[in-house]
Coordinates of C-alpha atoms in Angstrom, one line a residue:
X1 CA 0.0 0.0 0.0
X2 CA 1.3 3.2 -1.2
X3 CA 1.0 6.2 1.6
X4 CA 0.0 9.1 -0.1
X5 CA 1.4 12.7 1.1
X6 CA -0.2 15.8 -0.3
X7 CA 2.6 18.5 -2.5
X8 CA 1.5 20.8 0.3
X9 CA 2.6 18.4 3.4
X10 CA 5.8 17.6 1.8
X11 CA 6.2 21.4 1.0
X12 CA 5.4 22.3 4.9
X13 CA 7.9 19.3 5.9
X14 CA 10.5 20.8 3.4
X15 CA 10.4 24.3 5.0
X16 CA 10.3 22.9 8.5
X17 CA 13.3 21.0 8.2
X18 CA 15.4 23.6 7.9
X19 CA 13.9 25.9 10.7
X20 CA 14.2 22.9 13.3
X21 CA 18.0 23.0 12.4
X22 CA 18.3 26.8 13.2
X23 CA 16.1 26.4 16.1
X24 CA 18.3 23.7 17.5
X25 CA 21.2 25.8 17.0
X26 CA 19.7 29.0 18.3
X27 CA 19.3 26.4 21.6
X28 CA 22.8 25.6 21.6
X29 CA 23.8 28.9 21.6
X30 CA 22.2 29.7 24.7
X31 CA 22.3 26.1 26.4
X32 CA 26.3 25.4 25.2
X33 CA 27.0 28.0 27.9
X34 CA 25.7 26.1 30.5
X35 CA 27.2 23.0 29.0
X36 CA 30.9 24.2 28.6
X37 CA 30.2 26.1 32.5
X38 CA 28.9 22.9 34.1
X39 CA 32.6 22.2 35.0
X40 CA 32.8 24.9 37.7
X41 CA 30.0 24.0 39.6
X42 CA 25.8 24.0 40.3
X43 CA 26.1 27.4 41.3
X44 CA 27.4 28.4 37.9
X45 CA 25.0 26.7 35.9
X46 CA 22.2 28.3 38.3
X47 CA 23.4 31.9 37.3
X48 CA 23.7 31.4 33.6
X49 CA 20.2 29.8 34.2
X50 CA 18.5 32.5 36.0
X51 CA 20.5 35.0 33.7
X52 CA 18.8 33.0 30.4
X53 CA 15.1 32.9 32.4
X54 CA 15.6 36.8 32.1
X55 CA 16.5 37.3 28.7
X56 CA 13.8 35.0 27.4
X57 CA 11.4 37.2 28.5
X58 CA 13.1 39.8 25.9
X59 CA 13.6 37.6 23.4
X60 CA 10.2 36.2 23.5
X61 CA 8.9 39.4 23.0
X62 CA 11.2 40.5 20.3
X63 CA 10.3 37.3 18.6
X64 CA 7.0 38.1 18.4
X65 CA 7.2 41.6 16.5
X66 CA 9.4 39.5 14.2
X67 CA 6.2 36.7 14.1
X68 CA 4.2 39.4 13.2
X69 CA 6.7 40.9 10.0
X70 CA 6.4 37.6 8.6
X71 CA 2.5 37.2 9.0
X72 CA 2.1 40.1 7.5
X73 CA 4.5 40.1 4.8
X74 CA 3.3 36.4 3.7
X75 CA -0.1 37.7 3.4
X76 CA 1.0 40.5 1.6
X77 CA 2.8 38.2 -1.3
X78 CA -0.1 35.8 -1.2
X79 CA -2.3 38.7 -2.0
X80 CA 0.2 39.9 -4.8
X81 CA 1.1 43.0 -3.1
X82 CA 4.7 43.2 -3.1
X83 CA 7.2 46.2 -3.6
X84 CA 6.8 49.1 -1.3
X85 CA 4.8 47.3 1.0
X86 CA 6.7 44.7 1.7
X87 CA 9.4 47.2 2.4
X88 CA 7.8 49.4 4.5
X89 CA 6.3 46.6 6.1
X90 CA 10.5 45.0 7.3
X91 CA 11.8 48.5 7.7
X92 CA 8.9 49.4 10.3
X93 CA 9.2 45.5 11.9
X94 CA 13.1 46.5 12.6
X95 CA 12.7 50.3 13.4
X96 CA 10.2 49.1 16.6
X97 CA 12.4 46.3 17.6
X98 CA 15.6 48.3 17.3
X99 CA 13.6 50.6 19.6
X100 CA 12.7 47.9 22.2
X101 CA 15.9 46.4 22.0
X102 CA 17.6 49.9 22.7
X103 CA 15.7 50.3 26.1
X104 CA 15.3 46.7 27.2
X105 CA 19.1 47.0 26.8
X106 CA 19.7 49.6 29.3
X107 CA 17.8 48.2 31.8
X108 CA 19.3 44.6 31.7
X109 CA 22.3 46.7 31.7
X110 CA 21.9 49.2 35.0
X111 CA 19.8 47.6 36.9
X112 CA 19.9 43.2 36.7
X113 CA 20.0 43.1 40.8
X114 CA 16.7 44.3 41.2
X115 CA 15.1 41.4 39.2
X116 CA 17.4 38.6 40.7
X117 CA 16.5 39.7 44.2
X118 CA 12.8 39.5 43.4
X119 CA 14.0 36.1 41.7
X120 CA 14.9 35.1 44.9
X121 CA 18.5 34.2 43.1
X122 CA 20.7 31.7 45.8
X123 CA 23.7 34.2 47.1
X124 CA 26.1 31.6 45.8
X125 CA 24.6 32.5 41.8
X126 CA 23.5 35.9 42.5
X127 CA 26.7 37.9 41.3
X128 CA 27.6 35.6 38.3
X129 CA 23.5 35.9 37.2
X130 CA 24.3 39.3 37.3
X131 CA 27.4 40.2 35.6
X132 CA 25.8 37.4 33.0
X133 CA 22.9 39.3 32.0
X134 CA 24.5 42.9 32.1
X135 CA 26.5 41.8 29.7
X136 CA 24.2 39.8 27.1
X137 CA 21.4 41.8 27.9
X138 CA 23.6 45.2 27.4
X139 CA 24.1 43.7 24.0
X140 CA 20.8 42.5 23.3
X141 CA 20.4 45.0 19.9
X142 CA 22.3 42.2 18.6
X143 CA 19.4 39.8 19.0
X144 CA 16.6 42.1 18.4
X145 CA 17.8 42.7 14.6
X146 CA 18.9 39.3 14.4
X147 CA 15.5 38.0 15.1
X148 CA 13.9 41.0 12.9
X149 CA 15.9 40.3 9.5
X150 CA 15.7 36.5 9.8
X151 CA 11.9 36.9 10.2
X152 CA 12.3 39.1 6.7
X153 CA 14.5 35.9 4.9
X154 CA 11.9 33.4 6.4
X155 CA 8.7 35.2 4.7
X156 CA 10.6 34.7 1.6
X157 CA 11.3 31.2 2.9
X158 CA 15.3 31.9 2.4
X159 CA 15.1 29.1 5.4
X160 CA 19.1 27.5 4.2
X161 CA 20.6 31.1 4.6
X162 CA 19.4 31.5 7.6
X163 CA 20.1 27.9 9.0
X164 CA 23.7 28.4 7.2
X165 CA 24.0 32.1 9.4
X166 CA 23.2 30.2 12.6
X167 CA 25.6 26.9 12.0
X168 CA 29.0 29.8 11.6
X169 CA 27.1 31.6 14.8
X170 CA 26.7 28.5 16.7
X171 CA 30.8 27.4 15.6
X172 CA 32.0 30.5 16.8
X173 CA 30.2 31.0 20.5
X174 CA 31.5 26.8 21.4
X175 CA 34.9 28.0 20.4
X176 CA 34.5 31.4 21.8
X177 CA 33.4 29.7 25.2
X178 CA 36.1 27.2 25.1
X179 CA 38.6 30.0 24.8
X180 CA 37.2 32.5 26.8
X181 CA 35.6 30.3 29.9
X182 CA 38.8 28.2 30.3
X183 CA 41.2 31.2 29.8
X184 CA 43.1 29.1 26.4
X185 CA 46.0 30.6 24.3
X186 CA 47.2 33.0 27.5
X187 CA 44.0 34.7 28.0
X188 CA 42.5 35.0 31.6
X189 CA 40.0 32.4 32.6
X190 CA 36.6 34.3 32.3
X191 CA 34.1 31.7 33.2
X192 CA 30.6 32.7 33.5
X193 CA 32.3 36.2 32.0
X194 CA 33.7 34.5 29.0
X195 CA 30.0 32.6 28.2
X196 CA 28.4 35.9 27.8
X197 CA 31.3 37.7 26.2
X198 CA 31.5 34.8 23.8
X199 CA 27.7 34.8 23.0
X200 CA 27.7 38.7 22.5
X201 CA 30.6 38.6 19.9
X202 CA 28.6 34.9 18.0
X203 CA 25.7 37.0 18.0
X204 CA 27.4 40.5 16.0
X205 CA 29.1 37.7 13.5
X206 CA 25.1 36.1 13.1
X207 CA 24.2 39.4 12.6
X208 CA 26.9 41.0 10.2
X209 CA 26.2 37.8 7.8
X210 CA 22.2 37.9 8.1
X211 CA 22.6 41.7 6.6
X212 CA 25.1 40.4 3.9
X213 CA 22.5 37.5 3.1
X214 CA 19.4 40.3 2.7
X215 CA 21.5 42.4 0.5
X216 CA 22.1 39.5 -2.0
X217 CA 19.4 37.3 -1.5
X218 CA 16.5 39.1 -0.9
X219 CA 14.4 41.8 -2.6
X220 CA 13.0 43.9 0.6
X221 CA 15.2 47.3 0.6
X222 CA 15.4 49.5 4.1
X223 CA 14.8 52.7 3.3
X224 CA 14.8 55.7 6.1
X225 CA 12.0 57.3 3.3
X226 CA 9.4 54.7 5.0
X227 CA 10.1 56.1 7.9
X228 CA 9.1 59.7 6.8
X229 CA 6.4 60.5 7.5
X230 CA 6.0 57.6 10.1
X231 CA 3.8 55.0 8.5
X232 CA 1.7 54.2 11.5
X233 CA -1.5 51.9 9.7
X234 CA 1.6 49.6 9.1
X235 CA 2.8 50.5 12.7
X236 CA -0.5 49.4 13.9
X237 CA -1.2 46.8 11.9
X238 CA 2.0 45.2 13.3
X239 CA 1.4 45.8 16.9
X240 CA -1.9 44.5 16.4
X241 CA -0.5 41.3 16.2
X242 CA 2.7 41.9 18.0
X243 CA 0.8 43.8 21.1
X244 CA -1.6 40.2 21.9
X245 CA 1.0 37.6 20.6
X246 CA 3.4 39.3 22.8
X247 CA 1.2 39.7 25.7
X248 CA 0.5 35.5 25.7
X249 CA 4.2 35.3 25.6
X250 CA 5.3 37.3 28.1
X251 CA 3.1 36.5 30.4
X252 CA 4.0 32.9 30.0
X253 CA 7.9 33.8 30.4
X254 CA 7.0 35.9 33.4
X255 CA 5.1 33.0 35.1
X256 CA 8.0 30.8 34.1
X257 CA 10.1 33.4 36.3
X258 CA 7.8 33.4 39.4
X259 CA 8.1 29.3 39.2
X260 CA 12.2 30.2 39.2
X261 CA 11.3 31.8 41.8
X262 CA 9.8 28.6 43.5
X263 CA 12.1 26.7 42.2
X264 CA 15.3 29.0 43.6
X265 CA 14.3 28.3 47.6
X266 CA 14.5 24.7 46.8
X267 CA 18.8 25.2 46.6
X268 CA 21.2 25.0 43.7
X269 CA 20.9 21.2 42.9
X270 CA 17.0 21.3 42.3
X271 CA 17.9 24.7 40.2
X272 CA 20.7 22.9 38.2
X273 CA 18.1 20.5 37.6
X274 CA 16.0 22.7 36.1
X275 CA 18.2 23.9 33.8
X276 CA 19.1 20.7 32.7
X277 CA 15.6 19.4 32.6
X278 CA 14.5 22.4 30.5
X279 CA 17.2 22.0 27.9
X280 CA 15.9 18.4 26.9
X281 CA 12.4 19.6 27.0
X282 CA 13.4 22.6 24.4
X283 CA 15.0 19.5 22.1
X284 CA 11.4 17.7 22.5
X285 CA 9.5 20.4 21.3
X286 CA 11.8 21.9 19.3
X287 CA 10.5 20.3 16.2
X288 CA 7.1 21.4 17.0
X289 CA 8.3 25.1 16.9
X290 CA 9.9 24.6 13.7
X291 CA 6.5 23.2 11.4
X292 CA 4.8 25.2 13.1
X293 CA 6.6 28.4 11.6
X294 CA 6.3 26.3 8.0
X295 CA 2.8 26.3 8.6
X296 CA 2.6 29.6 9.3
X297 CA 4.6 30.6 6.4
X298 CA 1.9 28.5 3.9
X299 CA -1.1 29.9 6.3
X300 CA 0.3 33.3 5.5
X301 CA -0.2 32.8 1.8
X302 CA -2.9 30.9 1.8
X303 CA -5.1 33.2 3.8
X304 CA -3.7 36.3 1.8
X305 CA -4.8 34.6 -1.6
X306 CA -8.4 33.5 0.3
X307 CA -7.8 29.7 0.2
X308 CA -9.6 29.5 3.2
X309 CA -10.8 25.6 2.4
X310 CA -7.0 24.6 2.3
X311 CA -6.6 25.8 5.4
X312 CA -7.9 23.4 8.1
X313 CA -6.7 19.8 6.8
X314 CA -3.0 22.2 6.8
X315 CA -3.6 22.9 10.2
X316 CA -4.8 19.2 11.5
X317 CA -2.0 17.3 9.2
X318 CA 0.7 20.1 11.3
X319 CA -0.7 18.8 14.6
X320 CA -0.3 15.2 13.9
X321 CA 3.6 15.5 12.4
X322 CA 4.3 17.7 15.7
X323 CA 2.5 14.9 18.5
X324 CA 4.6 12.2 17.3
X325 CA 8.1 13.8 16.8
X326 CA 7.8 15.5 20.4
X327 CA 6.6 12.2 21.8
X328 CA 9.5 10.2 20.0
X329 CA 12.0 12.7 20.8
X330 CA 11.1 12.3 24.8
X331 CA 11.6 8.4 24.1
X332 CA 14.5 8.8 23.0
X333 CA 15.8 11.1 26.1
X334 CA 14.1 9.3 28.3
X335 CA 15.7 6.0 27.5
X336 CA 19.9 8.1 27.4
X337 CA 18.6 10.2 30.3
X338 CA 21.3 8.9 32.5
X339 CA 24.2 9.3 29.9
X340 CA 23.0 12.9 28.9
X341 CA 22.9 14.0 32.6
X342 CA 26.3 12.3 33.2
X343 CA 27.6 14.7 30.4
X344 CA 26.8 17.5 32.8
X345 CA 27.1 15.8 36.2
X346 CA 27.7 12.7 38.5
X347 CA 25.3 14.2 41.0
X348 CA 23.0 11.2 41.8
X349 CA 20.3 13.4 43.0
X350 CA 20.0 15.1 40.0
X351 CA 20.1 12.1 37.5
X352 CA 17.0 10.5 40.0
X353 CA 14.8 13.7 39.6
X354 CA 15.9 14.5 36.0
X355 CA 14.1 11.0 35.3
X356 CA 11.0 11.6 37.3
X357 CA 10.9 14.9 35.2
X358 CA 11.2 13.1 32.1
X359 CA 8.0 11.1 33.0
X360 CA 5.5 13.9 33.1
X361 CA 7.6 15.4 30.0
X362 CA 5.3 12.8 28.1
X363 CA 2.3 14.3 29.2
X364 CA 3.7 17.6 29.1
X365 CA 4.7 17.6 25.7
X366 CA 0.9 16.5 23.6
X367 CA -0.9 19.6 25.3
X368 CA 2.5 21.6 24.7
X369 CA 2.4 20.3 20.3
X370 CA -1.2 21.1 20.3
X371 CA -0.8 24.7 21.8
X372 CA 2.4 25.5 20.0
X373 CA 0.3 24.5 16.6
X374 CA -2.6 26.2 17.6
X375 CA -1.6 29.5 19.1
X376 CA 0.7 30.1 15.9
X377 CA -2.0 29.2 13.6
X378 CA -5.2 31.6 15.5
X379 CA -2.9 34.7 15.5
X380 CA -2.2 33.8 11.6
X381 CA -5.8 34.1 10.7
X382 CA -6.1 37.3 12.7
X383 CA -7.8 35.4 15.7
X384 CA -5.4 36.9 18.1
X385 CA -7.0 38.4 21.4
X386 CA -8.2 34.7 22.3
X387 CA -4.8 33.2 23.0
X388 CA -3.8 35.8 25.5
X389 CA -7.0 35.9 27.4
X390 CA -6.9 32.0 27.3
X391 CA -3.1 32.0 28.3
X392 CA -2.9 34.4 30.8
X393 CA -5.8 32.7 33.1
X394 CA -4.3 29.5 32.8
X395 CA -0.8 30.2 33.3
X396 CA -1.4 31.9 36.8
X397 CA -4.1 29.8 37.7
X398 CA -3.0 26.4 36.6
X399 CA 0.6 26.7 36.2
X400 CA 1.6 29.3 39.3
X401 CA -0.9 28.6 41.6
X402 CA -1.0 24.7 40.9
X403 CA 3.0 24.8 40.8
X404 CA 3.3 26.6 44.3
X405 CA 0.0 24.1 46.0
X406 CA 1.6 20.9 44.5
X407 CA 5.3 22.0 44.5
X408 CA 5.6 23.6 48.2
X409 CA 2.2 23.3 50.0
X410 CA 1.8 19.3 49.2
X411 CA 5.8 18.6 49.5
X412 CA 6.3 17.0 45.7
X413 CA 9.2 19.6 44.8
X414 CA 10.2 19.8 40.8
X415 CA 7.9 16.9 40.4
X416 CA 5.0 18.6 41.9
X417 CA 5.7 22.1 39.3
X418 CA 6.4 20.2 36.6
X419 CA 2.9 18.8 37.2
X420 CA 1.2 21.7 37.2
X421 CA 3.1 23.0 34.3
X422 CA 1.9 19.8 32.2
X423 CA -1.9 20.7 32.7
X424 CA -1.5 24.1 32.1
X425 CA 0.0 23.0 28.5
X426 CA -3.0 20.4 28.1
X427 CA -5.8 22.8 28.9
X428 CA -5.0 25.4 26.7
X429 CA -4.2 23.0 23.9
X430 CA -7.8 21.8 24.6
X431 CA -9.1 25.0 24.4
X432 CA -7.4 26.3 21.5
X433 CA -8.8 23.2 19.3
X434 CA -12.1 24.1 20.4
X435 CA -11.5 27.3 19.1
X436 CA -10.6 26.3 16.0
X437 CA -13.0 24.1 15.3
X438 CA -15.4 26.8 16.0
X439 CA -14.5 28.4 12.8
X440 CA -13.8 32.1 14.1
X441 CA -10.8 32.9 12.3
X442 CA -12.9 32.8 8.7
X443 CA -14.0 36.0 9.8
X444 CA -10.8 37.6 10.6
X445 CA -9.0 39.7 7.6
X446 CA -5.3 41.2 7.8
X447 CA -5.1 42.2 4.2

């Protein structure tokens, strides 16, 4: 029996591939720090991990302006509009997160002890969380154009350029860490220091190239004359999707800080833990993230041209391909969870909770397919205010609240948050399907 796969699977599955392998290298960049640190100690690996917690709330939120550039731009060349609008559409997208960037910058800069004593940061990671997020976060323009101009390359699916710009990136920072970190070839040994300078100086590289790839590869031209007079429909029209998208995700990354914060009075083992714990999860999901962004791509010009019949079995075939890679992929950690944690440490009270964790990570990871699909695919059609309410209610209710009753008040620890976290994922999957099936979105219009 012959399977048969629809042109426009294969095409999603084509254009996904590609974005899992930047995605994974993105991961690296950050979680390689950790890695190449995990020599010095737990309380090194807790400040690079509460330093991280705090710049994924900025890089969430730059992310999604740069989610909204491409849903807009993909509708705008699946409606045939191309040219000056596209333009206007990138060099607006950058001029705001340039903007963001700028002052998000400053702060992570001057003032990084006031949010790691509200994290509740251990004293032994306080000062290295610090000095790790005034420097990455004091460079984090870097990442905010970064994010902005691969968005641009992505609507025009240049997917291999980008995934090419993040393999040199990804090179440079493990060599930059070795050298820096460990003090190599007569240079002082940096460690935490040396991560961050390392990932700062990857980032500028990532960033020169993705400039030099737009300039030969792609047709959208940054002009300050769409600036003048300030075009602010398109302004709007971004933020409009930015604004809610980026309300669901930081509130999600904030409640993922006050859980650190749970997390952080429970000592530096059951932090490092964490840490650990989370970068396996990112590889599970990972691939759920990446055809997700294909499908948003084909969404984008589908719902520009008003294919609105092709646009459901997209959707359902999406959620299928992610539920069985992120199930398989937490298979296959759970069953080397021992040899990855040894890579990291011989701590035996780690490697015992880091398989409990694994456990619920199955049931974590359907509701969290389902509402990666979803969410990505209801702000694509326009649907976008439902997601945050949705989110926001059940990330303080379920996943705070139900973290802090089953972590702390009934004694189950990481276990007992990870829990909580898990039907927090489920319920909004849940409710996100219903949603869909509901058939809202066919009312919504962005071009």
């Amino acid at each position: 029996m012959t399977l048969h796969v629809s042109p426009q699977t294969r095409r999603v599955f084509y254009l996904s591939l590609p974005i899992f392998a930047e995605l994974l290298l993105q991961l690296l960049v950050g979680n390689m720090d950790q890695f190449m640190i995990s020599h010095f100690g737990s309380a090194a690996v807790a400040s690079i991990g509460n330093g991280n917690q705090v710049m994924n709330v900025v890089i969430i939120v730059l992310e999604t302006m740069s989610a909204a550039t491409t849903i807009l731009l993909t509708q705008h060349i699946g409606a045939g509009k191309t040219g000056d609008a596209c333009n206007e559409i990138a060099t607006v997208g950058t001029a705001v997160s340039a903007v963001f960037s700028l002052g998000m910058g400053l702060l992570l800069l001057l003032a990084p002890e006031v949010l790691f004593t509200l994290l509740r940061t251990p004293a032994e990671s306080f000062s290295g969380a610090c000095l790790y997020t005034r420097i990455v976060g004091g460079a984090v323009l870097l990442q905010g154009l970064y994010i902005e101009l691969c968005a641009v390359l992505r609507s025009y699916t240049l997917l291999r350029e980008v995934v090419s710009v993040s393999v040199v990136m990804n090179l440079l920072n493990i060599m930059g860490n070795a050298i820096l970190i460990n003090g190599f070839f007569g240079l002082p040994r940096m460690g935490v220091a040396g991560a961050a300078v390392s990932t700062c100086i990857s980032k500028a590289i990532g960033l020169a190239l993705v400039i030099w790839t737009l300039r030969r590869k792609c047709t959208i031209r940054f002009s300050l004359r769409y600036l003048r007079p300030f075009p602010w429909t398109t302004c709007k029209h971004l933020l409009g999707i930015a604004m809610p998208s980026g309300m669901e995700s930081l509130s999600y990354n904030v409640s993922q800080i006050f859980i650190l914060r749970f997390i952080n009075l429970m000592g530096t083992a059951v932090i490092a833990t964490k840490v650990y714990a989370s970068m396996l999860a990112n590889v599970a999901y990972v691939y759920s993230i990446a055809v997700a962004q294909a499908t948003q791509i084909i969404l984008g010009y589908l719902l520009g041209g008003r294919k609105l019949e092709e646009v459901s079995p997209r959707v359902w075939s999406t959620i299928r391909i992610a539920l069985m890679v992120s199930e398989l992929l937490t298979l296959v950690i759970f069953f080397f969870c021992d040899p990855i944690y040894s890579i990291f440490t011989d701590d035996p009270v780690i490697h015992t909770l880091g398989r409990q964790i694994v456990l619920v990570e199955f049931i974590l990871e359907v509701g969290r397919s389902v509402n990666i699909v979803m969410t990505r695919c209801l702000t694509t059609a326009g649907d976008v205010w439902y997601p945050v309410a949705i989110g926001i209610f059940s990330m303080w209710i379920v996943a705070v609240a139900g973290g802090w009753l089953l972590g702390h008040t009934l004694s189950w620890g990481l276990v007992g948050i990870w829990v909580a976290m898990a039907c927090d994922e489920g319920l909004r999957g849940a409710l996100f399907t219903l949603r869909f099936r509901q058939g809202q979105w066919r009312k919504k219009r962005l071009v």
